[in-house]
XYZ file of C-alpha atoms in Angstrom:
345
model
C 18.151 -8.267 -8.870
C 18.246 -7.652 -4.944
C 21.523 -7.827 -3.702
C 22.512 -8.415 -0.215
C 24.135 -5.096 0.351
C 20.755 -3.563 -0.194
C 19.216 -4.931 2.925
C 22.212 -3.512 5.138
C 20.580 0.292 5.699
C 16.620 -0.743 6.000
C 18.495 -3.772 8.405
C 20.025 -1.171 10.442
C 17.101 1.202 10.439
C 14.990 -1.580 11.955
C 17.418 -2.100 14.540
C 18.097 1.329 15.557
C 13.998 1.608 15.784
C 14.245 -0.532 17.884
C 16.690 0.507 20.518
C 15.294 4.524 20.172
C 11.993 2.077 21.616
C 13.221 0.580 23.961
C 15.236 3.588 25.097
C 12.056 6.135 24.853
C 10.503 3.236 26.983
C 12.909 3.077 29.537
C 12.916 6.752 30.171
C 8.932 6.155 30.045
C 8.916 4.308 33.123
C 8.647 1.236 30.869
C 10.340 -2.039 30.909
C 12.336 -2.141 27.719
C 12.228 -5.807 27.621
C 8.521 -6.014 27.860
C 8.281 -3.162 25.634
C 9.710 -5.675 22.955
C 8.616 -8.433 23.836
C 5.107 -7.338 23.477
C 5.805 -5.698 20.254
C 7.077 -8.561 18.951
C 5.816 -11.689 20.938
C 2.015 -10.668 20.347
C 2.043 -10.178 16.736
C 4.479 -12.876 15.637
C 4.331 -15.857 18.094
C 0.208 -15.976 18.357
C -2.220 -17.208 15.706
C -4.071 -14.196 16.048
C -1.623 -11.646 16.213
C 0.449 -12.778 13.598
C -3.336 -13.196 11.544
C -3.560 -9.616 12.109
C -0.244 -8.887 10.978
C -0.295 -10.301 7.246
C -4.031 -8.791 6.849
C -2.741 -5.086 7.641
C 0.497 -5.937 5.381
C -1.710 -7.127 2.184
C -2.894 -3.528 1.602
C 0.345 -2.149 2.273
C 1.446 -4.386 -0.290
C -0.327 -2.996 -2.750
C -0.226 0.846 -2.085
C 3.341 0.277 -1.413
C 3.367 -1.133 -5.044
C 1.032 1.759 -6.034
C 3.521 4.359 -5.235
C 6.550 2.427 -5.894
C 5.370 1.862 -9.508
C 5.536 5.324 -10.595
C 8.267 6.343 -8.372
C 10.615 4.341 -11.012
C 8.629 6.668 -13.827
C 9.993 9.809 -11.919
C 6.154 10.016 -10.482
C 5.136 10.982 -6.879
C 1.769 9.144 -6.190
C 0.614 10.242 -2.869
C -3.093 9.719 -3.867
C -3.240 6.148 -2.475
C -5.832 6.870 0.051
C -8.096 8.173 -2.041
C -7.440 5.981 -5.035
C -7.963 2.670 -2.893
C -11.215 4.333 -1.370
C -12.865 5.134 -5.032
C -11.478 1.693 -5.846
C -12.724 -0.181 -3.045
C -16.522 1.516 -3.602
C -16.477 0.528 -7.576
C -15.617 -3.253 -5.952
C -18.543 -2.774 -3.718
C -20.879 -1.623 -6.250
C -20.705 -4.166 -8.766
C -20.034 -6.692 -5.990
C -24.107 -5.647 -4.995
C -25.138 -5.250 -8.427
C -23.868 -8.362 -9.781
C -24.067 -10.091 -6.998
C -26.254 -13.226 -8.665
C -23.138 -13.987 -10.675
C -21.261 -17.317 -9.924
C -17.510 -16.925 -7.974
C -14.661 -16.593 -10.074
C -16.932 -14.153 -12.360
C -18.094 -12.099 -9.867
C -14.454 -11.831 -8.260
C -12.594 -10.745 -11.395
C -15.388 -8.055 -12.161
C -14.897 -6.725 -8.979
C -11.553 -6.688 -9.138
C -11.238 -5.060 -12.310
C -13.481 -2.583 -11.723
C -11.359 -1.338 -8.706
C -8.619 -1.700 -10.786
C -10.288 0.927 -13.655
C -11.807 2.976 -10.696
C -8.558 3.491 -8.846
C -6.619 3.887 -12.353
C -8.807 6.555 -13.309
C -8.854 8.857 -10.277
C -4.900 8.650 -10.605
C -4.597 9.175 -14.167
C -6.361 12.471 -13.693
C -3.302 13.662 -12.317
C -1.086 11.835 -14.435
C -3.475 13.552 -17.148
C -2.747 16.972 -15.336
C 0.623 16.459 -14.989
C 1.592 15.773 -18.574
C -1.106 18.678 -19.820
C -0.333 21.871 -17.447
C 2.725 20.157 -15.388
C 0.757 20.584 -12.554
C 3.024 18.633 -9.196
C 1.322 15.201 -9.211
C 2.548 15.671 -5.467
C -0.434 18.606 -5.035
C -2.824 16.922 -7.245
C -2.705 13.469 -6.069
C -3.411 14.390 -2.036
C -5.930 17.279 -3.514
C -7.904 14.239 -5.115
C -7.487 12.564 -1.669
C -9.854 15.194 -0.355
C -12.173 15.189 -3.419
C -12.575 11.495 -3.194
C -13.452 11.823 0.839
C -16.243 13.984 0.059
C -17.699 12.404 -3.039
C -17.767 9.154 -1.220
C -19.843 10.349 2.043
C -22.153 12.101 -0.108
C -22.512 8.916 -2.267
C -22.805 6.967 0.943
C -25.215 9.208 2.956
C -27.278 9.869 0.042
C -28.018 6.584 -1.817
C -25.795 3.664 -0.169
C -25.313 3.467 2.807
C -27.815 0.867 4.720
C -29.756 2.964 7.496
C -28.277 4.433 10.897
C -25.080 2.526 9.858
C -21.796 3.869 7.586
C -21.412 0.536 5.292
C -22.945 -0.685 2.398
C -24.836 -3.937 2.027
C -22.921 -6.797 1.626
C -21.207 -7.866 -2.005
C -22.450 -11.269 -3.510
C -21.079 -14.546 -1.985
C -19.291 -14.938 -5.508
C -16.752 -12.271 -4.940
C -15.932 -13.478 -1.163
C -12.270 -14.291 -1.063
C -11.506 -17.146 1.642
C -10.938 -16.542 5.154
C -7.602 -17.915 6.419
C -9.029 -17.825 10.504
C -11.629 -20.855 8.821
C -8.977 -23.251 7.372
C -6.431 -22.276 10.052
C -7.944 -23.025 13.453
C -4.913 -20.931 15.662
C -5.656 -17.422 13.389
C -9.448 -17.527 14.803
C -10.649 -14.073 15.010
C -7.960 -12.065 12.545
C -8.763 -10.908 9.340
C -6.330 -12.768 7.154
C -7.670 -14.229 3.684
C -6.404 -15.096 0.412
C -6.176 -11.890 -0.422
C -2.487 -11.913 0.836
C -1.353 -14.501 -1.378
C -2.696 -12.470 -4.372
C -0.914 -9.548 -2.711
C 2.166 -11.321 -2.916
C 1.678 -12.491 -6.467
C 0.872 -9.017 -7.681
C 4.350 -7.566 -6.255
C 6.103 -10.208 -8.227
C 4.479 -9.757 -11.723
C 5.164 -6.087 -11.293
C 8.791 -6.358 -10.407
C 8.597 -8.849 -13.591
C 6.999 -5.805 -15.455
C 9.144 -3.182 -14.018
C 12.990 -4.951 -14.851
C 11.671 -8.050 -17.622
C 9.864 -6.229 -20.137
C 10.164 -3.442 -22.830
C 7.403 -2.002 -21.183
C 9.168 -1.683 -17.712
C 12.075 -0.684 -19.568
C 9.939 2.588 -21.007
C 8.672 3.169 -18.071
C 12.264 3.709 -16.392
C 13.470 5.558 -19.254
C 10.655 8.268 -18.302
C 12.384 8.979 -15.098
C 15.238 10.249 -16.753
C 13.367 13.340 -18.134
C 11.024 14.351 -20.733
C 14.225 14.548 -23.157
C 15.285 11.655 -22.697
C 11.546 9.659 -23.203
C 11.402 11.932 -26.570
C 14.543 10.666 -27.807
C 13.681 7.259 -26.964
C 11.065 7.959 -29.400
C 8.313 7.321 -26.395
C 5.428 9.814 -25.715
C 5.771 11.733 -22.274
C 1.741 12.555 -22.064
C 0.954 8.779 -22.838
C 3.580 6.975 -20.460
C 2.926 9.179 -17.902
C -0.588 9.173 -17.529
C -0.154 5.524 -17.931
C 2.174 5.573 -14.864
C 0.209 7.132 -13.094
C -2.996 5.034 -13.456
C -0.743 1.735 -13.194
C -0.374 2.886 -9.643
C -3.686 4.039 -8.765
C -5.325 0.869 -10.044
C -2.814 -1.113 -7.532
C -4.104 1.401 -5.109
C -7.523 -0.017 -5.383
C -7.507 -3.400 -5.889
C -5.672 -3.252 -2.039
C -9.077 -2.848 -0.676
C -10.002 -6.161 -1.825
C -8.163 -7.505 1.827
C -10.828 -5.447 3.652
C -14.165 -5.417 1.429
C -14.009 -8.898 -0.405
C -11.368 -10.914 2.306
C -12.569 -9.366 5.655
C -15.882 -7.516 6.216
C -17.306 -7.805 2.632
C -18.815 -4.967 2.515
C -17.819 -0.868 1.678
C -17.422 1.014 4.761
C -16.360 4.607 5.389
C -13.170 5.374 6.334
C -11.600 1.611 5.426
C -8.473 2.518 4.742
C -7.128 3.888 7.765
C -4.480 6.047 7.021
C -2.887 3.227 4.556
C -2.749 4.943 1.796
C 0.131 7.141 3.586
C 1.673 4.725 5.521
C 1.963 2.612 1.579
C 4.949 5.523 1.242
C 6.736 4.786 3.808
C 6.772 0.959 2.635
C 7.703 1.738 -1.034
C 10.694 3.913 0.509
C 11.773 1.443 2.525
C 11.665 -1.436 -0.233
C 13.864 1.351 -2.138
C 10.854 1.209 -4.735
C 11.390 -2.391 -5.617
C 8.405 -4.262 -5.957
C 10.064 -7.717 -5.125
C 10.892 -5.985 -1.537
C 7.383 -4.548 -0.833
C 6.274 -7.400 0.719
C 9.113 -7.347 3.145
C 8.690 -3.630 3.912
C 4.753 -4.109 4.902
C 5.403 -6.738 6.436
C 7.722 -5.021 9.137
C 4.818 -2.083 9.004
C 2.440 -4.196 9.122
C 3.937 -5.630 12.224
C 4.690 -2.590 13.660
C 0.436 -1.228 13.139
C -0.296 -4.477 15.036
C 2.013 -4.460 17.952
C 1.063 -0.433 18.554
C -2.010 -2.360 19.676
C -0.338 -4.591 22.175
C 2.171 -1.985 23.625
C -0.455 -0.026 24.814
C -0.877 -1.800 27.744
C 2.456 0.467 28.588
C 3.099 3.034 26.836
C 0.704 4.956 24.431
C 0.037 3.444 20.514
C 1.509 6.671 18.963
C 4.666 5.830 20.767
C 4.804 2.916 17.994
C 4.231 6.150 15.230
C 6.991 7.838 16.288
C 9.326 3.985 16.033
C 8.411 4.513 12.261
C 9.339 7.868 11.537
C 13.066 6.533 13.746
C 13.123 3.752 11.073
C 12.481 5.792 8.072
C 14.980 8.731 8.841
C 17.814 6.247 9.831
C 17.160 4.581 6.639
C 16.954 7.971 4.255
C 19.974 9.267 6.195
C 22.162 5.896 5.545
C 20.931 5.344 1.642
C 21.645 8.667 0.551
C 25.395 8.455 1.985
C 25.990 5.157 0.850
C 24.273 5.900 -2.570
C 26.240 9.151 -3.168
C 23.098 10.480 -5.286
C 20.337 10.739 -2.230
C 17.421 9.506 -4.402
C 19.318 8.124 -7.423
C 17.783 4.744 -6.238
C 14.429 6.108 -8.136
C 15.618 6.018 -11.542
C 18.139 2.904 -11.006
């Protein structure tokens, strides 16, 4: 259950973001008020920009679940970058091979097979982890790398259509609606229904994590291998399974870009959002019910670095999130006593 008290500190992280902005502005040469009122006004009072704003948050959404998931295990999945990218290509690939299929067949295929391709690459480490202990931490952004190059080899060797860095596009099957064509005033932004699911995935795992023995398991590993063995649970099999819970989140997120925006695979898709996915599952204090809040605000904040660069640079918006995010880890750990002790609650 969220309780009011936890939105005080990410409430008061926001703010204080917001003043170091308008502050940094100010001794930018900037006017703070039209330093907000452009990060705010063009994303969340236009069609477009607010458009924009829920399509960047969907994939936070679901790399914020993918490392919020196995944060509650006691698990550090940084690998979201590369687990949405091998997820995303498996999408793509039976998206073009299947792509004579009729819709809601061809959609679930290619969702599930991001969701095995993404599970996989993760549960290597979660396989690595519970074999040799090897830091999931290392492992995870190691596999980052190894995806990367796989991927542009697979791409410039076989995929890739000629002179370009995409793919061919998936079957019409697998398309998942455009808000911009139902909603005339979000013309032009990427939105689709891919947000919806988004939002409907962070509640079934919050309904996993805290409603089912299964959830209950999973927390339990957090507490130590000790503990899982005395709770009669295996270690190697709930933490690989952890693991690949997460990284199979990871890659159904690139559903938003491939099946709800451009429909096909293209290098470099993700952007960076498998990192910026931490930041959101810190903020929602790993609670899957508040991811959707937490990319939201990021989300936001990605989108209005766009329109504030008519005055200051975009980075300055970069440097707004890391404000946000040390207020906040400064004011949980004194209100919590423990630091992190919000991980295994």
């Amino acid at each position: 259950m969220i309780r009011r008290r936890d939105f005080a500190a990410p409430l008061i992280a926001v703010l204080a973001g917001l003043a170091a902005g308008a502050l940094i502005a100010l001794l930018l040469g900037a006017s703070p008020v039209r330093f907000l009122s452009l990060l705010v006004g063009e994303t969340l009072t236009t069609g477009y920009g607010l458009g924009q704003v829920l399509f960047r948050s969907t994939a936070l959404i679901f790399v914020g679940l993918a490392v919020a998931l196995p944060f509650r295990a006691g698990l550090f999945n940084i690998g979201g970058e590369g687990q949405m990218a091998v997820g995303g290509f498996a999408m793509t690939w039976i998206g073009i091979v299947l792509a004579g299929l009729p819709g809601p067949w061809l959609w679930i295929l290619c969702i599930a097979g991001a969701a095995l391709a993404g599970g996989i690459w993760a549960g290597i480490a979660g396989l690595l982890k519970a074999r040799t202990g090897a830091h999931e931490v290392i492992t995870t952004i190691l596999l980052n790398f190894v995806a990367a190059a796989l991927l542009n080899y697979a791409m410039s060797a076989h995929f890739a259509l000629p002179e370009t860095v995409r793919t061919a596009a998936v079957g019409e099957g697998a398309w998942m609606a455009r808000a911009s064509l139902a909603i005339g005033w979000m013309h032009g932004s990427g939105v689709s229904t891919a947000f919806p699911f988004a939002l409907a995935v962070a509640v079934a795992c919050d309904l996993l994590l805290f409603r089912t023995a299964a959830g209950f398991s999973w927390r339990i590993l957090a507490g130590g291998i000790r503990r899982a063995r005395y709770a009669r649970l295996s270690p190697i099999r709930w933490t690989v399974a952890s693991m690949a819970m997460g990284g199979a989140l990871a890659g159904v997120g690139s559903c938003s870009y491939i099946l709800g925006y451009k429909r096909y695979f293209e290098e470099g898709f993700t952007g960076g959002v498998g990192y910026l996915g931490i930041a959101v599952a810190l903020l929602a204090r790993n609670r899957p019910a508040a991811v959707p809040a937490a990319a939201f605000l990021f989300g936001m904040l990605s989108q209005g670095g766009l329109a504030v660069n008519q005055i200051v640079p975009r980075e300055f918006v970069d440097l707004l999130m890391a404000v946000i995010l040390i207020v906040f880890i400064l004011l949980d750990a004194r209100a919590r006593e423990g630091g992190i002790r919000w991980i295994s609650s």
